[in-house]
Short mmCIF file of C-alpha atoms in Angstrom, two decimals:
data_model
loop_
_atom_site.label_atom_id
_atom_site.label_comp_id
_atom_site.label_asym_id
_atom_site.label_seq_id
_atom_site.Cartn_x
_atom_site.Cartn_y
_atom_site.Cartn_z
CA PHE T 247 0.21 39.24 171.93
CA PHE T 248 -1.09 42.76 171.44
CA PHE T 249 -4.16 41.90 169.36
CA MET T 250 -5.93 40.72 172.47
CA SER T 251 -6.27 44.27 173.79
CA ARG T 252 -9.80 45.73 173.93
CA LYS T 253 -8.40 49.23 174.18
CA ASN T 254 -8.30 51.42 171.10
CA THR T 255 -4.52 51.75 171.12
CA ILE T 256 -3.80 49.73 167.98
CA LEU T 257 -4.14 51.21 164.53
CA TYR T 258 -4.40 49.38 161.24
CA VAL T 259 -2.37 51.32 158.66
CA GLY T 260 -3.09 50.32 155.07
CA GLY T 261 -1.92 51.49 151.68
CA LEU T 262 1.78 51.12 152.49
CA ASP T 263 4.39 51.27 149.77
CA SER T 264 6.68 48.23 149.67
CA GLN T 265 9.62 50.46 150.68
CA VAL T 266 8.06 51.38 154.04
CA THR T 267 9.86 49.82 157.02
CA GLU T 268 9.14 49.69 160.75
CA ASP T 269 11.68 52.50 161.25
CA ILE T 270 9.88 54.70 158.71
CA LEU T 271 6.51 54.04 160.38
CA HIS T 272 8.06 54.75 163.76
CA SER T 273 9.29 58.13 162.50
CA ALA T 274 5.87 58.91 161.01
CA PHE T 275 3.83 57.97 164.10
CA ILE T 276 6.09 58.88 167.06
CA PRO T 277 5.08 62.58 166.98
CA PHE T 278 1.66 61.51 168.30
CA GLY T 279 2.91 59.60 171.34
CA GLU T 280 4.95 56.70 172.65
CA LEU T 281 4.73 53.52 170.58
CA LYS T 282 4.60 50.01 172.01
CA SER T 283 5.07 48.09 168.78
CA ILE T 284 4.94 48.18 165.01
CA GLN T 285 4.33 45.11 162.88
CA ILE T 286 4.40 44.94 159.09
CA PRO T 287 3.13 41.51 158.01
CA LYS T 288 5.02 39.91 155.13
CA ASP T 289 3.94 37.70 152.30
CA TYR T 290 6.70 35.14 152.64
CA THR T 291 5.94 33.46 149.32
CA GLU T 292 6.82 36.71 147.53
CA ASN T 293 9.14 38.01 150.30
CA LYS T 294 7.50 41.43 150.41
CA SER T 295 5.19 43.50 152.59
CA LYS T 296 1.46 42.84 152.41
CA GLY T 297 0.95 46.61 152.23
CA PHE T 298 -0.37 47.20 155.73
CA ALA T 299 0.85 47.40 159.31
CA PHE T 300 -0.33 47.52 162.91
CA VAL T 301 0.93 50.39 165.06
CA GLU T 302 0.33 50.16 168.81
CA PHE T 303 0.46 53.21 171.08
CA ASP T 304 0.84 53.34 174.86
CA LEU T 305 -2.19 55.63 175.21
CA GLU T 306 -5.58 55.53 173.49
CA GLU T 307 -5.61 59.34 173.13
CA ASP T 308 -2.33 59.20 171.21
CA ALA T 309 -3.64 56.48 168.89
CA LEU T 310 -6.79 58.47 168.15
CA ASP T 311 -4.72 61.62 167.56
CA ALA T 312 -2.55 59.68 165.10
CA LEU T 313 -5.69 58.32 163.44
CA ASP T 314 -7.10 61.82 162.99
CA ASN T 315 -3.85 63.13 161.54
CA MET T 316 -2.50 60.20 159.52
CA ASP T 317 -5.65 58.81 157.86
CA GLY T 318 -5.53 60.11 154.29
CA SER T 319 -1.96 61.40 154.55
CA GLU T 320 0.74 60.40 152.07
CA LEU T 321 3.79 58.27 152.70
CA PHE T 322 6.14 57.40 149.85
CA GLY T 323 3.57 58.72 147.39
CA LYS T 324 0.75 56.48 148.61
CA VAL T 325 -2.32 57.53 150.60
CA LEU T 326 -2.54 55.88 154.02
CA LYS T 327 -5.78 54.40 155.30
CA CYS T 328 -5.81 54.27 159.10
CA ASN T 329 -8.42 52.62 161.31
CA VAL T 330 -8.66 51.41 164.88
CA ALA T 331 -7.96 47.67 164.92
CA LYS T 332 -10.32 45.42 166.84
CA ALA T 333 -9.59 42.44 169.06
CA LEU T 334 -9.06 39.05 167.48
CA PRO T 335 -12.16 36.85 167.72
CA LYS T 336 -11.89 34.04 170.26
CA GLY T 337 -12.00 31.32 167.60
CA GLU T 338 -9.00 32.83 165.80
CA LYS T 339 -6.55 32.77 168.72
CA GLY T 340 -3.23 31.19 167.86
CA LYS T 341 -3.43 32.12 164.17
CA ALA T 342 -1.40 34.87 162.57
CA ILE T 343 -3.81 37.77 162.32
CA TRP T 344 -2.57 38.87 158.89
CA ASN T 345 -3.31 35.42 157.49
CA ALA T 346 -6.96 35.65 158.49
CA GLU T 347 -8.24 37.58 155.46
CA GLU T 348 -11.85 37.50 156.67
CA TRP T 349 -10.80 39.00 160.01
CA ILE T 350 -8.81 41.74 158.27
CA GLN T 351 -11.73 42.68 156.03
CA ASN T 352 -14.15 42.69 158.96
CA SER T 353 -11.76 44.71 161.13
CA LEU T 354 -11.54 47.72 158.88
CA LYS T 355 -13.79 50.72 158.93
CA ASP T 356 -13.93 53.90 156.87
CA ASN T 357 -15.04 56.07 159.76
CA VAL T 358 -14.24 55.33 163.39
CA GLU T 359 -17.24 57.36 164.61
CA GLY T 360 -19.91 55.05 165.89
CA ALA T 361 -17.57 52.07 166.18
CA ILE T 362 -16.07 52.95 169.55
CA THR T 363 -18.18 52.75 172.67
CA ASP T 364 -17.42 52.64 176.38
CA ASP T 365 -17.19 48.86 176.25
CA GLY T 366 -15.02 48.70 173.11
CA LEU T 367 -15.67 48.16 169.43
CA HIS T 368 -18.96 46.88 168.09
CA PRO T 369 -18.43 44.51 165.14
CA GLN T 370 -21.67 45.54 163.45
CA ASN T 371 -20.20 49.04 163.04
CA LEU T 372 -17.07 47.83 161.24
CA VAL T 373 -16.91 47.57 157.46
CA PRO T 374 -14.09 46.82 155.00
CA THR T 375 -12.20 49.79 153.57
CA SER T 376 -11.35 48.20 150.26
#
């Protein structure tokens, strides 16, 4: 499961319009590098997107390039909010990441600067974006 990675290859992409699909995200993010996966969590009670996705790149440089270029850009008339996703805490393994609201809020950050170090992300540097 890709959320276990400590590399900065996975981006959280928020502010998605309900019309956005994995194919649309693929088209938007592929110019920055090869993609490993795209996941758009669904609210199955309402059968619609939760308004965010996780986009995983092969290379960290490509993910950071996409972050620099796509954060604040528009897609289907909505402004995207992109951040580097962090690894799932050990106690949360086995749970669907998008169902862990506290994890989602604690995983977001307005500005990636200061959150990435040689040994990965530091949780104290991460703050919610909304």
